[in-house]
XYZ file of C-alpha atoms in Angstrom:
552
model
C 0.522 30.192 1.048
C 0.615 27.885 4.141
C 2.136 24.843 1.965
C 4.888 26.871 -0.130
C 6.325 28.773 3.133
C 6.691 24.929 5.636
C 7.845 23.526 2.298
C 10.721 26.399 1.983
C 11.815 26.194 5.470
C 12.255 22.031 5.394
C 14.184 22.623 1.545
C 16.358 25.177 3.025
C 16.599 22.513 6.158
C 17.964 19.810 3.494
C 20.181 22.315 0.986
C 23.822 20.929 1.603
C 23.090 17.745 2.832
C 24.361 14.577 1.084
C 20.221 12.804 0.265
C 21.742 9.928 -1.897
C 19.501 7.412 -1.182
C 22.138 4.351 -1.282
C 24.976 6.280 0.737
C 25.740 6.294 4.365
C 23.254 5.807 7.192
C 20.413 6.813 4.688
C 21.499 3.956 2.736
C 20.804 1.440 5.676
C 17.699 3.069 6.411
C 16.191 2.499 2.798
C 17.594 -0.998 2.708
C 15.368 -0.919 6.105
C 13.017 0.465 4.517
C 12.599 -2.035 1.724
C 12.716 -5.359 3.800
C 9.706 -3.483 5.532
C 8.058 -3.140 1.890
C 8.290 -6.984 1.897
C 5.370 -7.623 3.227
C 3.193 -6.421 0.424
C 5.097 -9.044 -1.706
C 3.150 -11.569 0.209
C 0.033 -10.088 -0.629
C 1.408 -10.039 -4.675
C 2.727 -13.638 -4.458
C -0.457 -15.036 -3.143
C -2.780 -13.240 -5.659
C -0.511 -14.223 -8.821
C 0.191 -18.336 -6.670
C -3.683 -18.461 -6.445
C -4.055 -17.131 -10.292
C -1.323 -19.642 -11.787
C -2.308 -22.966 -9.159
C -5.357 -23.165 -11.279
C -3.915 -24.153 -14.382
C -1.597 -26.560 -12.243
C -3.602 -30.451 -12.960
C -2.009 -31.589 -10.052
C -3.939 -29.085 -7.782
C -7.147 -29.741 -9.747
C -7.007 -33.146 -9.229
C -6.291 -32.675 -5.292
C -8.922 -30.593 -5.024
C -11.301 -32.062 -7.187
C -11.299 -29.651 -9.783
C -12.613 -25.910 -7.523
C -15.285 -24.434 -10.122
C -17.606 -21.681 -9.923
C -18.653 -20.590 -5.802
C -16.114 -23.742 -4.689
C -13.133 -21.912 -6.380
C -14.287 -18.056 -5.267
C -14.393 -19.398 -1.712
C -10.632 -20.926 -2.613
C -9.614 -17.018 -3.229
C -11.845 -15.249 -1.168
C -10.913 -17.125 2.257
C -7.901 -15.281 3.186
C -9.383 -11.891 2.527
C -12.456 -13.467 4.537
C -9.861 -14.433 7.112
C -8.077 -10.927 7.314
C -11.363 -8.956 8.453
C -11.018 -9.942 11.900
C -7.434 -8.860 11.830
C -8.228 -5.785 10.452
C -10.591 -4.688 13.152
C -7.636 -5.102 15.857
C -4.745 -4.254 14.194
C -5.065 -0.660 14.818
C -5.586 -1.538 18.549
C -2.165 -3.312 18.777
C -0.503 -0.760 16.648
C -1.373 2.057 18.569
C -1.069 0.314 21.158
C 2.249 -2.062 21.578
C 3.867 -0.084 18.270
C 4.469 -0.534 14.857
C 7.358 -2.541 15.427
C 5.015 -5.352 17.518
C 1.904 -5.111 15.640
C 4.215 -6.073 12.390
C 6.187 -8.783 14.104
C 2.866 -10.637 15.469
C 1.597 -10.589 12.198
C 4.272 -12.472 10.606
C 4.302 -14.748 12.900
C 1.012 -15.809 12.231
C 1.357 -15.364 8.689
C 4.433 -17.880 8.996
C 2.176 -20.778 10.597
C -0.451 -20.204 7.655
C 2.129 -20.356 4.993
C 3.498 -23.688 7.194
C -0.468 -25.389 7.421
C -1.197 -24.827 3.645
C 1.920 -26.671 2.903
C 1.081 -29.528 4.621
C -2.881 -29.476 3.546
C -3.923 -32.716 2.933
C -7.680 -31.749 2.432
C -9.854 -28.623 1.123
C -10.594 -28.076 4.284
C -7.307 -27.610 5.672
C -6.093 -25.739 3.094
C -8.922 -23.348 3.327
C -8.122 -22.745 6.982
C -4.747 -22.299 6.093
C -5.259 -19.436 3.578
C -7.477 -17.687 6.481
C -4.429 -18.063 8.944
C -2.745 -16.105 6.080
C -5.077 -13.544 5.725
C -5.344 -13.333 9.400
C -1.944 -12.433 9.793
C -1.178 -10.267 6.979
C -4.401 -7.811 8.301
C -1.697 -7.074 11.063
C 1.711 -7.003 8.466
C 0.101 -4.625 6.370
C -1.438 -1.980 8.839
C 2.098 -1.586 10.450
C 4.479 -1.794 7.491
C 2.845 1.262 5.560
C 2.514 2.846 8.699
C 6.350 2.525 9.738
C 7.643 3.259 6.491
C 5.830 6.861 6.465
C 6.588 7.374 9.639
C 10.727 6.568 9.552
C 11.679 7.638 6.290
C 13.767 10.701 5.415
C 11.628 13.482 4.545
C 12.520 14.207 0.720
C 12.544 10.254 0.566
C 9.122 9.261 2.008
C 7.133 9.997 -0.862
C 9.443 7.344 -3.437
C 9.877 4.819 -0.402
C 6.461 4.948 0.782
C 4.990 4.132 -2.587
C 7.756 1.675 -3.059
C 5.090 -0.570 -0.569
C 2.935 -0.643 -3.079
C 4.924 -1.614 -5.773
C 6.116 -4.261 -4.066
C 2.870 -6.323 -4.493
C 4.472 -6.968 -7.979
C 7.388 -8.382 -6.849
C 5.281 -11.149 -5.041
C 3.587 -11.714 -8.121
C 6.724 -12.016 -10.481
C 8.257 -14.676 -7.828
C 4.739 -16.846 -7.545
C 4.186 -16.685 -11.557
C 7.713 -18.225 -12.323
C 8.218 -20.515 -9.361
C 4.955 -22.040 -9.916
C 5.773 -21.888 -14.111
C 8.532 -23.678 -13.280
C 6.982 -26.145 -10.905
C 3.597 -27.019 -12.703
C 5.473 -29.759 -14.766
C 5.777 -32.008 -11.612
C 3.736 -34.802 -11.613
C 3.090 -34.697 -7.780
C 1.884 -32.727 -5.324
C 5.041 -30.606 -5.090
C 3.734 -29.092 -7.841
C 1.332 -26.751 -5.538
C 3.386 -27.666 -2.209
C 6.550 -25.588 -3.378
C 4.782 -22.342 -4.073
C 2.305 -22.481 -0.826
C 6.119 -23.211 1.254
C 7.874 -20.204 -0.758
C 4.570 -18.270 0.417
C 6.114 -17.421 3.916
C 9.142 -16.560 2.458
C 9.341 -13.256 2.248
C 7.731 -12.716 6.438
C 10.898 -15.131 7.036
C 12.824 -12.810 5.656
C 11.426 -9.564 7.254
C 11.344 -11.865 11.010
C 14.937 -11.569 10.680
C 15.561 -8.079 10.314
C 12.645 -6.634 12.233
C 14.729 -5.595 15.254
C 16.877 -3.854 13.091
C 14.143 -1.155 12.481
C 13.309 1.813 14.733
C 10.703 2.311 15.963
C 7.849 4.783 14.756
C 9.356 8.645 16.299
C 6.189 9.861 16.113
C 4.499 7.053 17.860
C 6.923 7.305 20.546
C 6.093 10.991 20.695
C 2.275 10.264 21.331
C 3.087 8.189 24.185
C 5.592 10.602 25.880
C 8.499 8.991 25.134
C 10.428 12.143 23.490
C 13.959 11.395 24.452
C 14.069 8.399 22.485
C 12.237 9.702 19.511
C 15.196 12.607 18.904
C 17.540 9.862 19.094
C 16.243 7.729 16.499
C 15.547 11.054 14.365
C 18.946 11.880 15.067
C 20.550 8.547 14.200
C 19.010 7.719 10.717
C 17.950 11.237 9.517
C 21.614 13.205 11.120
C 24.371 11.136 11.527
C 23.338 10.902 15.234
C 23.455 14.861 16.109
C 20.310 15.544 18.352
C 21.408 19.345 17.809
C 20.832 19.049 14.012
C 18.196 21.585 13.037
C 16.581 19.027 10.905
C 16.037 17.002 14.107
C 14.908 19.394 15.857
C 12.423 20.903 12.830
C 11.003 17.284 12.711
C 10.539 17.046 16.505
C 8.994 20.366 16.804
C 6.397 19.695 13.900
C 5.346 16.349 15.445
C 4.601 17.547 18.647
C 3.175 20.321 17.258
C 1.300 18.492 14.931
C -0.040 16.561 17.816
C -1.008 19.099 19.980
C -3.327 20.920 17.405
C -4.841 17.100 17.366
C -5.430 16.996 21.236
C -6.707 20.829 21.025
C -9.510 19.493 18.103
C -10.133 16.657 20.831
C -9.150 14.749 18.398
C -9.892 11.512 19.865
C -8.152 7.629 18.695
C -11.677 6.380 18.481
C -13.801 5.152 15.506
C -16.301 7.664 16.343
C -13.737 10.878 16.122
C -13.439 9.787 12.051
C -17.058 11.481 11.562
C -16.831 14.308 14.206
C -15.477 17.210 11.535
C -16.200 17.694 8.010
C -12.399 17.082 7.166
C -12.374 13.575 9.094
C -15.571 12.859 6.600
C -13.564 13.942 3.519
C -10.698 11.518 4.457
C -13.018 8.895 5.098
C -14.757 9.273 1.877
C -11.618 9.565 -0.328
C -9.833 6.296 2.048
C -12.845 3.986 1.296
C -12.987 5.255 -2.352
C -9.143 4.811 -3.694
C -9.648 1.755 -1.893
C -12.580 0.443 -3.758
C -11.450 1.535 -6.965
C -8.121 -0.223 -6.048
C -9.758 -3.790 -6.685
C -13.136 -2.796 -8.331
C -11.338 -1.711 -12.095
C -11.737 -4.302 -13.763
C -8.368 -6.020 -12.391
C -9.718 -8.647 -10.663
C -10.716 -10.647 -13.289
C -6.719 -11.326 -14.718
C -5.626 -11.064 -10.820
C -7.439 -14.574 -9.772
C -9.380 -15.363 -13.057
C -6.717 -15.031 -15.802
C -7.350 -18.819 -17.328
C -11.214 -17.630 -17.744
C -9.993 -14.600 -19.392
C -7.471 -16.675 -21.751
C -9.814 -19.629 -22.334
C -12.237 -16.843 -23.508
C -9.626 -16.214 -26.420
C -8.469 -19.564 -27.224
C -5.638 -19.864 -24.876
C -6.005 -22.464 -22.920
C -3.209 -24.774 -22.472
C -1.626 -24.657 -19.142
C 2.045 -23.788 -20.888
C 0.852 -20.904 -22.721
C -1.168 -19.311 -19.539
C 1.302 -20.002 -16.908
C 4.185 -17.935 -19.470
C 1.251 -15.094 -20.064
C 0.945 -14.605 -16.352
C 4.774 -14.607 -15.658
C 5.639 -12.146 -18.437
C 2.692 -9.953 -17.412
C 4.188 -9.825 -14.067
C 7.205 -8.184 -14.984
C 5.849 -5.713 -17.118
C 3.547 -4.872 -13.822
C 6.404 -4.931 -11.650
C 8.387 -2.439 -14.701
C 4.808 0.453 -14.734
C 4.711 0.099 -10.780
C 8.239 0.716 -10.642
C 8.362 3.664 -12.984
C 4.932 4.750 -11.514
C 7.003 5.146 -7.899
C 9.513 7.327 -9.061
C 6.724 9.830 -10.720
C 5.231 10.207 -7.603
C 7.042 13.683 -6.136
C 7.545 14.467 -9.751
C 3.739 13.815 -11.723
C 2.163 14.856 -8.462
C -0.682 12.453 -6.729
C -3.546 13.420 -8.297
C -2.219 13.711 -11.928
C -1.311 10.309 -11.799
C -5.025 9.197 -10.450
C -6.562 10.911 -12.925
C -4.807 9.084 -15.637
C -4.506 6.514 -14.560
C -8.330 5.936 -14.400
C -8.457 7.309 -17.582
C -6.291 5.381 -19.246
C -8.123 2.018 -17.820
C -11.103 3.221 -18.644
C -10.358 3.715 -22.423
C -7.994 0.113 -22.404
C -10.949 -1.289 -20.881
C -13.344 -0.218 -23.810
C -11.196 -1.718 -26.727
C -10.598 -4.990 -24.480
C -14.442 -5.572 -25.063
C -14.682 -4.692 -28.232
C -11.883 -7.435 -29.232
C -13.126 -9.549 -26.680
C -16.975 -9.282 -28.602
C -15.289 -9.588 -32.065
C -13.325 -12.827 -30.698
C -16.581 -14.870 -29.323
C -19.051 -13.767 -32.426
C -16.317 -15.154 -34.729
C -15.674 -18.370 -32.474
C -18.842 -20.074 -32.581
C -17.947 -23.018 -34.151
C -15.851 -24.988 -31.678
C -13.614 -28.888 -32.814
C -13.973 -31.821 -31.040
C -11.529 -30.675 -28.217
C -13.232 -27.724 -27.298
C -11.055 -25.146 -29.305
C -12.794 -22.358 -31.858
C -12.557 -22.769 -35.671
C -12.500 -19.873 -37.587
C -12.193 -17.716 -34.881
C -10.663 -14.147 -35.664
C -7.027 -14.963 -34.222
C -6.695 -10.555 -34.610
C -8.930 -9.530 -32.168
C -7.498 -12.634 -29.917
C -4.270 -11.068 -29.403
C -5.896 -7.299 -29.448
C -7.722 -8.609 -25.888
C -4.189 -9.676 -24.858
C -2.037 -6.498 -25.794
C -4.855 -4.242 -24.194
C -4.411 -6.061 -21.064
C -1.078 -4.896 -21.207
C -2.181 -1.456 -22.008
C -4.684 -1.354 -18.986
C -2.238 -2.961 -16.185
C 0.674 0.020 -17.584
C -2.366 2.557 -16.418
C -3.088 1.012 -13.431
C 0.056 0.382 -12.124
C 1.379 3.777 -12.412
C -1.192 4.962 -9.830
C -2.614 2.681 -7.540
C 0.356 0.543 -7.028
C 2.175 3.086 -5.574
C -0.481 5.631 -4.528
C -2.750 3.479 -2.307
C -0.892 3.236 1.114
C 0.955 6.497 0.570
C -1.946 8.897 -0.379
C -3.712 7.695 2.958
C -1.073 8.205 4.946
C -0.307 11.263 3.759
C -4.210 12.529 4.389
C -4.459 11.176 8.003
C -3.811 12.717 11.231
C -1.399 10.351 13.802
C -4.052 9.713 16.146
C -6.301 8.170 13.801
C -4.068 7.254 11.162
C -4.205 3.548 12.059
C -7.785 3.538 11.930
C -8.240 5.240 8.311
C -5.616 2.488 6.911
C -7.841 -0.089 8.677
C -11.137 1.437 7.350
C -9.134 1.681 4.028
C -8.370 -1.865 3.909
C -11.757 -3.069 4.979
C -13.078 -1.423 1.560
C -9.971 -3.221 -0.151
C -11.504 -6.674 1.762
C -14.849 -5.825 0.606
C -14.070 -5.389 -2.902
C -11.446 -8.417 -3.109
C -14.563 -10.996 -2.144
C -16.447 -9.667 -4.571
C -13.588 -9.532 -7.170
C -12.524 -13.311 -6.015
C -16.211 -14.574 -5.452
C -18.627 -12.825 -7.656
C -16.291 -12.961 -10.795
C -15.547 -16.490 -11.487
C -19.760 -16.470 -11.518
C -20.187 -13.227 -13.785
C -18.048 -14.076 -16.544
C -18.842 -17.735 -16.720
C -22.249 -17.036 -17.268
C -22.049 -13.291 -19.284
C -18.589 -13.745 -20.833
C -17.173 -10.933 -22.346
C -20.824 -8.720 -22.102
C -19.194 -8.690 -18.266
C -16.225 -6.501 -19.158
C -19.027 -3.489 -20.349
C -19.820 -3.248 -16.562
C -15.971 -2.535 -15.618
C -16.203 0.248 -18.540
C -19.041 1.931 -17.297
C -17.646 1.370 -14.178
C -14.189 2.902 -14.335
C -15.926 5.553 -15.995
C -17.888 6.638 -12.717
C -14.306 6.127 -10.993
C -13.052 9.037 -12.714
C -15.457 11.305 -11.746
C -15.205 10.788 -8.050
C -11.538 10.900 -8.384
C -11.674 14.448 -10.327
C -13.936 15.988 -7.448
C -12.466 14.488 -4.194
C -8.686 14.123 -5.056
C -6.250 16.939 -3.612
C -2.523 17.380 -4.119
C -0.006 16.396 -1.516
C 2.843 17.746 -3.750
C 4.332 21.533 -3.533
C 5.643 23.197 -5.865
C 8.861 22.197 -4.970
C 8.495 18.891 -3.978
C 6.529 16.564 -1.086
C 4.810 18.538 1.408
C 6.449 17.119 5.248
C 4.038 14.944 6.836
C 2.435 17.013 9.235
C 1.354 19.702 6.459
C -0.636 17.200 4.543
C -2.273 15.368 7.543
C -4.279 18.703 7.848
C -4.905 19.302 3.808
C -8.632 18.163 4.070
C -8.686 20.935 7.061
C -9.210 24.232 5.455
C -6.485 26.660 5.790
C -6.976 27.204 9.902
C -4.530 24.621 10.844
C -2.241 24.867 8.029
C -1.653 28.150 8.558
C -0.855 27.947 12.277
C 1.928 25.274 11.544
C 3.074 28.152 8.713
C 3.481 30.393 11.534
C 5.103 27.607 13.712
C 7.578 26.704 10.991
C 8.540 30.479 10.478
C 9.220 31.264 14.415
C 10.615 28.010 14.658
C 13.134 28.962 12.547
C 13.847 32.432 13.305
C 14.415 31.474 16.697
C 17.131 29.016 15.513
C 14.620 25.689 15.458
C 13.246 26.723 19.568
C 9.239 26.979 19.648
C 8.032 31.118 19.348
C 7.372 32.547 21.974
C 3.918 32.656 23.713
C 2.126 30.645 26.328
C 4.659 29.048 28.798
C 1.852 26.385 28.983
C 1.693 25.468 25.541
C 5.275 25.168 25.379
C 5.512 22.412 27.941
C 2.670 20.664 26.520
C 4.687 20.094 23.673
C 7.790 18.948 25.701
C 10.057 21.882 24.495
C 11.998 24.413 25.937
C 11.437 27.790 26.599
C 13.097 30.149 23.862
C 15.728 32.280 26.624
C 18.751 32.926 24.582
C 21.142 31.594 21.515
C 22.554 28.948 23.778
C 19.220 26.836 24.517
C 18.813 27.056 20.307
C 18.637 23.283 20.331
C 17.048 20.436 22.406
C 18.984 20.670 25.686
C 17.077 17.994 27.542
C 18.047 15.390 25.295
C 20.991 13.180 26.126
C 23.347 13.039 23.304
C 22.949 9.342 21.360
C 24.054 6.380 22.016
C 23.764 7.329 26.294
């Protein structure tokens, strides 16, 4: 009842209004927006770089051919490297901003991309690929974060997930730059790709201070004047008396004062004081697991193992696989982004997992078929006799299992947290979130090069049962963000995990707020001015009064 009454009040809020996402100031916002989703590119193009380097010869030779724990330490460094990061992150980006916390981390991610360049040992370019991690702990805390925080309200949902999909993107641009590059016959072969690395942060340094700044940060730290504005500017052509502005600005500070009555503290600690906080916390550390425990690790850093395992192993053929999977990733993440608001978060979860866990199945069984029937190998190395049909079944069912994955945890992951989290802790359940992403990523980058070289394909039956389990959880923990007729606003679903208590007070909020033409209801004179607003006197102090007009 709560959800379908503050969802009615914000659609009647937007009836009218011209929402066309490339058109007018909303336009610049979203191109904002997307430069901001950049930053998960890096994280793509160094996963697929890593991936495609190691069919490179000139980077095997460099590096003296990286097997086994020597090459899971070569992928599992800048994860390794982005733990410290992660633990202040939240610190600076509660702290200095979203803005700040993003721009420091591309800066460092800049002199990592700069160092591995230039590596002229394993040990520099080890360091280098910390540096990288390092930096991108603090990028990809406050991107998310300022994305769900800026965007227009019937847009957040699409653009928010957009951050997701944008891991892709990196991935598409490392597969074919280094496809195209591997042919060299020097060490520009692997030097190219590790300088294109810090492309994309160049890229985002430049536009930075073209994005606003967080409202509802600036909210928490008292700063309300220039929150309207920036509502005012991107989401109503600059009219601080727009009841859309003045709906948003109510319902954060509302929003926030329910928080401080909860003593809901910005500490570590508060995230296990209430049974909803333990919810969240349980669900964050989950999707995150599952987000690099399905099975996907082994084609994100290990794809020659997987292709050797089926015969594929010139460094032509693998380098093409990898590029062309890319784009069909970057096509299901895409498509997977625009379902969001539409499918409904927890539809697409479920199946998602599903659909990976059933892909996954008939990926070992034409994985099995392939090695019993290739046990006879030539004098190079390659299998006679082998069944070429269940070959290319293991390579179409990859294709089958990345479609299922991408349509949910490309464009799910940062969005569904945010969308869970109360402000005050937010930062701190995207942290904890990523930790679990860390956690699972050494495994994935250490563990699996080990695993499969020694169990082969009888590895892949512990991602079924796996993914299997993943379901489950999903089924019993997941909860809808989506009304029935469309995304619930931001400050509804923060308190989803809640009960009904505070849901149904920001019901009653939304209702008065707009009966009394957007003012806060009447009632306690104190709680009013806790929340910065006016007292409700009349028709002519309808709107925010105190608020000078933009642009003064």
């Amino acid at each position: 009842m709560a959800e379908r009454s503050v969802t009615s009040q914000l659609d009647q809020l937007l009836q009218g209004r011209n929402t066309t996402w490339y058109k007018g100031r909303l336009g610049l916002l979203n191109l904002i927006v997307a430069f901001l989703c950049l930053t998960q590119a890096n994280n793509g193009f160094d996963g697929s770089m890593m991936n495609t380097l190691q069919t490179v010869p000139a980077w095997r030779d460099y590096f003296g051919s990286p097997a086994g724990a020597t090459l899971g330490l070569f992928n599992a460094i800048q994860t390794i490297g982005g733990i410290p990061g992660l633990l202040l992150s939240p610190y600076l980006a509660d702290w200095q901003g979203r803005r700040r916390c993003l721009f420091f981390g591309l800066c460092i991610m800049q002199a990592g991309a700069i160092l591995q360049t230039a590596s002229q040992s394993v040990g520099m370019f080890i360091a280098a690929r910390g540096l990288l991690g390092f930096g991108l702990s603090f990028a990809g805390l406050a991107s998310p974060l300022l994305i769900g925080e800026i965007a227009y309200p019937s847009h957040r949902g699409t653009c928010t997930a957009f951050f997701g999909v944008n891991y892709s993107l990196g991935a598409i641009i490392a597969a074919w730059v280094t496809f195209g590059t591997f042919r060299i016959e020097s060490t520009w072969s692997w030097r190219i790709p590790s300088l294109l690395q810090g492309l994309p942060a160049l890229i985002q340094m430049c536009f930075i201070f073209f994005c606003p700044e967080s409202p509802r940060w600036l909210c928490n730290k008292g700063r309300d004047e220039e929150a309207i504005r920036i509502l005012a500017k991107w989401h109503a052509d600059g009219d601080v008396d727009d009841p859309l502005v003045t709906y948003e600005y109510q319902e954060i500070k509302y929003a926030l004062q329910i928080e401080r009555e909860a003593k809901d503290s910005t500490s570590y600690r508060s995230i296990l004081a209430t049974k909803g906080n333990r919810k969240r916390l349980f669900v964050v550390i989950a999707i995150g697991f599952f987000s690099q425990w399905s099975g996907n690790g082994l084609v994100s850093y290990y794809l020659n193992l997987v292709l050797n395992g089926v015969g594929i192993r010139d460094p032509f053929s693998q380098t093409l696989f990898n590029g062309i999977l890319t784009i069909v990733n970057y096509f299901w993440a895409i498509l997977g982004a625009f379902m969001v608001d539409r499918a409904g978060r927890r539809t697409l979860f479920l199946v998602s997992t599903g659909g990976m866990c059933l892909s996954y199945v008939f990926w070992t069984i034409c994985s099995a078929i392939y090695s019993q029937s290739a046990t006879n190998l030539d004098a190079a190395g390659n299998p006679i006799g082998a069944n070429d049909a269940a070959g290319r079944g293991v390579l179409a069912f990859i294709f089958v299992y990345y479609a299922f994955y991408n349509i949910a945890f490309a464009p799910l992951l940062a969005l569904y947290t945010i969308e869970i989290t109360p402000f005050r802790t937010r930062a701190k359940y995207i942290t904890i979130g990523s930790l679990s992403i860390n956690c699972a990523l050494v495994f994935n980058q250490y563990v699996n090069s080990i695993a499969i070289g020694v169990l082969g394909w009888r590895y892949y039956i512990v991602y079924c049962c796996w993914l299997a389990f993943e379901f489950v959880v999903l089924y019993f923990s997941i909860i809808e963000t989506v009304g029935k007729n469309g995304p619930l606003p931001l400050e509804v679903t923060n308190f989803l995990f809640d009960g009904d208590d505070k849901a149904a007070r920001l019901e009653q909020h939304g209702r008065d707020a707009a009966l009394a033409g957007g003012t806060v209801p009447d009632g306690d004179s104190k709680d009013e001015e806790a929340l910065g607003m006016p007292n409700k006197v009349g028709a002519e102090d309808q709107h925010v009064e105190h608020v000078p007009a933009a642009g003064k």
